[in-house]
Tab-separated table of C-alpha atoms in Angstrom:
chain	number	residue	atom	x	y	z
A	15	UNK	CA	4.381	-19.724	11.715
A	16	UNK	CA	5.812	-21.353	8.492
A	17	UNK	CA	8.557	-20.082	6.939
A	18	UNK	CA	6.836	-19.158	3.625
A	19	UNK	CA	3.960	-17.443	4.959
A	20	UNK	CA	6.938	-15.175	6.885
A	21	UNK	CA	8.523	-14.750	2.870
A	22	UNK	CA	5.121	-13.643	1.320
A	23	UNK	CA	4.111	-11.106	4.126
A	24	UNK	CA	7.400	-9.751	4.633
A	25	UNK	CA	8.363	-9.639	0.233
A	26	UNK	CA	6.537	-6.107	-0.095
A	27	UNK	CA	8.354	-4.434	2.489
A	28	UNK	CA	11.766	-5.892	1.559
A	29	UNK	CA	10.599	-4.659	-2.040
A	30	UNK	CA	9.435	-1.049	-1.128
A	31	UNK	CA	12.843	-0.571	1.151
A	32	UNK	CA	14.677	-2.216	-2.078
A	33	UNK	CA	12.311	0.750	-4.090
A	34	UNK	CA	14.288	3.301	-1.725
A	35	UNK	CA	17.452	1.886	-2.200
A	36	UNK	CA	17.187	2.076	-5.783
A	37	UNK	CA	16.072	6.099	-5.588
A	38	UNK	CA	19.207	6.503	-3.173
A	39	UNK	CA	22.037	5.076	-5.297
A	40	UNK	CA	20.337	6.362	-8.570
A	41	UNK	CA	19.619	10.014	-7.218
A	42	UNK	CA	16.131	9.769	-8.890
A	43	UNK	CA	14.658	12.966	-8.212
A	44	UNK	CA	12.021	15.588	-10.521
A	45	UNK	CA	14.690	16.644	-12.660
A	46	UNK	CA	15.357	12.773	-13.557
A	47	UNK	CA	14.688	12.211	-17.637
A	48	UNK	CA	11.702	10.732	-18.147
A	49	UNK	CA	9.183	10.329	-21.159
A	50	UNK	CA	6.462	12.794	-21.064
A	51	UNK	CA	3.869	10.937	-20.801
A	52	UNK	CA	5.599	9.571	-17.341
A	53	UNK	CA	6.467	12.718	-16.415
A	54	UNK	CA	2.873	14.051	-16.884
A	55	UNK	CA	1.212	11.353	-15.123
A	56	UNK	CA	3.776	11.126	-11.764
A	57	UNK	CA	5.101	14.712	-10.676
A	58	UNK	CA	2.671	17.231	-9.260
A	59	UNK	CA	0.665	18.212	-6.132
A	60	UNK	CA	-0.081	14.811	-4.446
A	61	UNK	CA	3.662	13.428	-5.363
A	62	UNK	CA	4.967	16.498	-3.441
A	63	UNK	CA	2.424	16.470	-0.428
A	64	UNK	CA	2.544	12.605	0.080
A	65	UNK	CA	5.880	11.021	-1.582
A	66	UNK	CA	5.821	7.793	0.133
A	67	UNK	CA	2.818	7.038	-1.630
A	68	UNK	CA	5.034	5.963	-4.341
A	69	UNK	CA	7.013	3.003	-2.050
A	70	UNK	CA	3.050	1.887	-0.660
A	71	UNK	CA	2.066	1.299	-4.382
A	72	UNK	CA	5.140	-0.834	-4.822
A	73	UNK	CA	4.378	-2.736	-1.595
A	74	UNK	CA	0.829	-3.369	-2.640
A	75	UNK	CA	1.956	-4.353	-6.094
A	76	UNK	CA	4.361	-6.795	-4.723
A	77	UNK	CA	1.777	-7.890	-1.881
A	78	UNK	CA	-0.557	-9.186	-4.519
A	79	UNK	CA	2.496	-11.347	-6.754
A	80	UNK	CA	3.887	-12.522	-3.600
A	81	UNK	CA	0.349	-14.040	-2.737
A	82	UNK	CA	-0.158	-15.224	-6.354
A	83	UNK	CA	2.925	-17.153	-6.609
A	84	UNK	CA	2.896	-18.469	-3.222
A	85	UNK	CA	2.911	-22.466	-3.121
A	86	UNK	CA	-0.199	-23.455	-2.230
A	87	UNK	CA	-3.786	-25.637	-3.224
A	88	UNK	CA	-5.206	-22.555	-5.702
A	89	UNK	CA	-5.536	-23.258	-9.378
A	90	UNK	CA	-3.019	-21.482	-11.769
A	91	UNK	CA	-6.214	-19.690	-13.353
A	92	UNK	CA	-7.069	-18.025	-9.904
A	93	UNK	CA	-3.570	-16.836	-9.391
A	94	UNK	CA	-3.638	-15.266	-12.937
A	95	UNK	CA	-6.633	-13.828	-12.957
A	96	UNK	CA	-6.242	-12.252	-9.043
A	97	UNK	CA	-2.968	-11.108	-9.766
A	98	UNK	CA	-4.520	-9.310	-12.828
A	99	UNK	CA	-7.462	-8.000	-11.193
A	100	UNK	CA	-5.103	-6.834	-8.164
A	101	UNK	CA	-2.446	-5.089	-10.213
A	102	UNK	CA	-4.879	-3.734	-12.598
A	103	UNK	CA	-6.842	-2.302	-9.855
A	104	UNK	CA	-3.717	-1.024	-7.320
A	105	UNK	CA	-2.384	0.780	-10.404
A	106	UNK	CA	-5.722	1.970	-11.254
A	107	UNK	CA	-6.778	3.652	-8.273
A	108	UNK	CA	-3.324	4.771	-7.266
A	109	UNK	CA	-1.811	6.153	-10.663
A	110	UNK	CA	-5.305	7.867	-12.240
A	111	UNK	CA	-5.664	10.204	-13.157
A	112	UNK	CA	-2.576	11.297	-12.130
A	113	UNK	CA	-0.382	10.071	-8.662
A	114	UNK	CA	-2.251	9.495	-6.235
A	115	UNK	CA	-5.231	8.535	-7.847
A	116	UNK	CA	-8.385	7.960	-5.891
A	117	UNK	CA	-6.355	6.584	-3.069
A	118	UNK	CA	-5.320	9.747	-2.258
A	119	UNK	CA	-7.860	12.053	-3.571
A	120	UNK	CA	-10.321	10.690	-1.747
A	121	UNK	CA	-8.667	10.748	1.127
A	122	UNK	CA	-7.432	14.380	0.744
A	123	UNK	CA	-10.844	15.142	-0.057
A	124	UNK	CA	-12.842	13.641	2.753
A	125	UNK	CA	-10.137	15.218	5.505
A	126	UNK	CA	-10.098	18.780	3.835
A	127	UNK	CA	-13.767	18.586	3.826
A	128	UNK	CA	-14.254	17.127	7.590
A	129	UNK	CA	-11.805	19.990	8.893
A	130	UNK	CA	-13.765	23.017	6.726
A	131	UNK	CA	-16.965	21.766	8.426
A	132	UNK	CA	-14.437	22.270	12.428
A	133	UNK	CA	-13.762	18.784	12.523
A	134	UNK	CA	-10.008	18.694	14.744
A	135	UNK	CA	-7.143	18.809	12.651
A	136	UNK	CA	-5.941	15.430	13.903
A	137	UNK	CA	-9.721	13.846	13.429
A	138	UNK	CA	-9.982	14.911	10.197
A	139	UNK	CA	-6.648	13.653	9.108
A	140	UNK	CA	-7.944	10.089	10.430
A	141	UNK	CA	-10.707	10.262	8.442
A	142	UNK	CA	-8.800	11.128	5.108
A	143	UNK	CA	-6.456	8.190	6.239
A	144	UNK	CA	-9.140	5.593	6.606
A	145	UNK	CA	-11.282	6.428	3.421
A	146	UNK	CA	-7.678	6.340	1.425
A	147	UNK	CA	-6.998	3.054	3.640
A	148	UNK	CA	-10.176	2.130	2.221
A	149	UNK	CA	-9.823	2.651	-1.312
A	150	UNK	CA	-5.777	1.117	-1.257
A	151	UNK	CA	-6.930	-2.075	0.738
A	152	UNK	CA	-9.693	-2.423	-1.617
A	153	UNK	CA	-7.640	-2.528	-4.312
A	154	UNK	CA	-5.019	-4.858	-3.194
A	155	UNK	CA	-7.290	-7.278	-1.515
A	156	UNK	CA	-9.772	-8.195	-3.904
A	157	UNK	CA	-6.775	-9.713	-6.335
A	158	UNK	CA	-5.120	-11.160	-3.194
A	159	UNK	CA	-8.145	-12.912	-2.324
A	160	UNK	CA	-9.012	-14.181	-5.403
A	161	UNK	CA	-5.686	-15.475	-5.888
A	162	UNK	CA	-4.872	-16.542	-2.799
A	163	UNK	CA	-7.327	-19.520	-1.660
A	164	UNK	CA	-9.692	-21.948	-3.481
A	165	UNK	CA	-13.240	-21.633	-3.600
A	166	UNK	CA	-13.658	-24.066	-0.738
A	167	UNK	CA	-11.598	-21.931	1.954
A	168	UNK	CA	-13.931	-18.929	0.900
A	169	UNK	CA	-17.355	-21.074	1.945
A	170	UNK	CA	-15.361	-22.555	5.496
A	171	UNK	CA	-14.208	-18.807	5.782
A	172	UNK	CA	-18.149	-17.606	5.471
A	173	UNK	CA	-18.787	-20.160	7.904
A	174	UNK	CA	-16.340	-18.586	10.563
A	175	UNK	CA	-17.367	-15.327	9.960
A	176	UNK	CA	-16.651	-13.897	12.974
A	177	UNK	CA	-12.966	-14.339	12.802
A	178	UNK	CA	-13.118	-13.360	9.037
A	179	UNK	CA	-14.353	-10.396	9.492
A	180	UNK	CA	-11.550	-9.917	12.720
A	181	UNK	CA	-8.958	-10.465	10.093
A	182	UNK	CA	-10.312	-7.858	7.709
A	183	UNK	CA	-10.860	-5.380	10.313
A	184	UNK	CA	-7.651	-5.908	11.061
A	185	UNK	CA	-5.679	-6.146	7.927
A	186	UNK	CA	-8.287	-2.725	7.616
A	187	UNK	CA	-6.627	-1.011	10.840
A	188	UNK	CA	-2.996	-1.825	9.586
A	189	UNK	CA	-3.172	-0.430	6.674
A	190	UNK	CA	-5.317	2.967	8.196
A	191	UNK	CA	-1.955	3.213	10.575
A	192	UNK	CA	0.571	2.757	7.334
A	193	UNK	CA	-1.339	5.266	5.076
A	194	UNK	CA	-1.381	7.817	8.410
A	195	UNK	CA	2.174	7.101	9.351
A	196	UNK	CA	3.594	7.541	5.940
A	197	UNK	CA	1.323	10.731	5.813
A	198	UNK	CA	3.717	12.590	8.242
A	199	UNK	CA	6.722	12.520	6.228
A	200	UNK	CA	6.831	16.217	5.504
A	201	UNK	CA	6.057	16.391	9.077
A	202	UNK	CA	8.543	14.272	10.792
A	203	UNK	CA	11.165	16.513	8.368
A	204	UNK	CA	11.265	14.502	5.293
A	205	UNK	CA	13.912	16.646	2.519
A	206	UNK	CA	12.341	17.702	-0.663
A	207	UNK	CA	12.354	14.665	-2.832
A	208	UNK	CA	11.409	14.323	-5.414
A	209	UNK	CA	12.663	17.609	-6.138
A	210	UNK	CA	15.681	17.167	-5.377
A	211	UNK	CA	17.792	13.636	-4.524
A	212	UNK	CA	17.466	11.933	-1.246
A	213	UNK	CA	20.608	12.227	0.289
A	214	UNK	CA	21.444	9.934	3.244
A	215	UNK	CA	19.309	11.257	6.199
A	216	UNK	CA	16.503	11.453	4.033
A	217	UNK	CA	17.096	7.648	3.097
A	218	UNK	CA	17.585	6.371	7.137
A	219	UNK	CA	14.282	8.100	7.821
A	220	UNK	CA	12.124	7.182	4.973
A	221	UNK	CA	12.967	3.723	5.795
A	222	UNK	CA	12.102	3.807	9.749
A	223	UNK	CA	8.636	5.546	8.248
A	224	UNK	CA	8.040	2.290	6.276
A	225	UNK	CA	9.277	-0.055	8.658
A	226	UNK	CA	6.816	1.642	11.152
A	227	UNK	CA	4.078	1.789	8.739
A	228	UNK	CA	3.923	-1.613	6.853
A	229	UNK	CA	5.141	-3.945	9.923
A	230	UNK	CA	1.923	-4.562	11.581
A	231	UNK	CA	0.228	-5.266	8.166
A	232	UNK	CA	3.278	-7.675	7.334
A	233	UNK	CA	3.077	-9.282	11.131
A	234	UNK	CA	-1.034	-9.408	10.561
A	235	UNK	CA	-0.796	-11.562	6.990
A	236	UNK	CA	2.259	-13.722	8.587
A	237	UNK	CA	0.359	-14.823	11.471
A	238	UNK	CA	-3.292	-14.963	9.612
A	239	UNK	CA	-1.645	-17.195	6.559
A	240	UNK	CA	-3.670	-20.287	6.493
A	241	UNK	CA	-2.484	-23.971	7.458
A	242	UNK	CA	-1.599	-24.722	3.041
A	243	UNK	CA	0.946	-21.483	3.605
A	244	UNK	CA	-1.034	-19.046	1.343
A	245	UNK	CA	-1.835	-15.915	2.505
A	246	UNK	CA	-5.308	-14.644	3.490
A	247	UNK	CA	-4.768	-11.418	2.140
């Protein structure tokens, strides 16, 4: 495993526990000034219910410029143009209307409506997980793969479909697992933040959750980076 394909997978995670940091020392919280419009468009039921939401959007986000700006054979208009189409979409489907976007709402949605119809508890959460998976992998893949390998690796990829399609079900399952783990927060006995600042326990276990979460997707896109040292996606 080269050591750059290591730096790209593992630069979202370093960045979303850097994201944490930064909410720790600051004491970022609800009551934090913001302009309205900001204000309007973060706080509210799905920041509450799911707040690491807000570190996965700054993994994805840094998933998708780690892959553009990884050396590699891909032209500088592909890397521009997927890490446009990958931010524009991560931040589109995450942040509208409001938090959460349809990442979440969708999910929410499909699990609340799975359990009303006496679907488990624990099966419907899955489902809500995987159609949120869905919608957040969707997002940061398409700009990842558009930026991350020439035209010619997509054609030799169609013609090993098999294991193309093992690495998307995979890359798939990993980030099913993240979006469920990072769903227990309030569960596990995550504080109130953001209504209030994350004081130190808060901090130590918000990190394991995103450790726990995002490792198999960064362990996944390290080993699946392909022989030039960009990543797959």
């Amino acid at each position: 495993m080269r050591p750059s394909a290591i730096l790209v997978a593992s630069a979202p995670l370093i960045a979303a526990l850097a994201a944490l940091s930064a909410v720790f020392v600051t004491g970022f919280d609800q009551s934090t000034p913001v302009p309205a419009e900001i204000e309007s468009r973060f706080y509210g039921f799905f920041l509450d219910h799911y707040p690491l939401f807000a570190f996965a959007i700054v993994y994805a986000l840094v998933r998708v410029i780690a892959v553009a700006l990884a050396p590699g054979p891909s032209s500088s208009l592909r890397r521009v143009l997927g890490a446009f189409i990958g931010l524009g979409l991560v931040l589109a489907l995450s942040m509208h209307p409001t938090f959460g976007g349809l990442v979440l709402r969708g999910g929410f949605m499909t699990g609340g409506m799975a359990f009303l119809n006496q679907i488990p508890m624990m099966a419907a959460y899955a489902l809500g997980a995987a159609v949120a998976a869905s919608a957040f992998g969707l997002a940061m893949g398409l700009g990842v793969l558009i930026a991350g390998q020439p035209a010619r690796e997509h054609a030799a990829r169609l013609r090993r479909f098999g294991r193309g399609l093992a690495g998307l079900l995979s890359r798939f399952v990993a980030l099913w697992y993240a979006l469920a783990v990072l769903g227990f927060a309030r569960t596990i006995g995550l504080g109130p933040w953001p209504r209030r600042p994350l004081d130190a326990g808060d901090t130590v276990l918000v990190a394991i959750c995103l450790l726990a979460a995002f490792l198999p997707h960064v362990l996944i896109s390290a080993v699946r980076a392909d022989p030039s040292t960009r990543a797959a996606g």
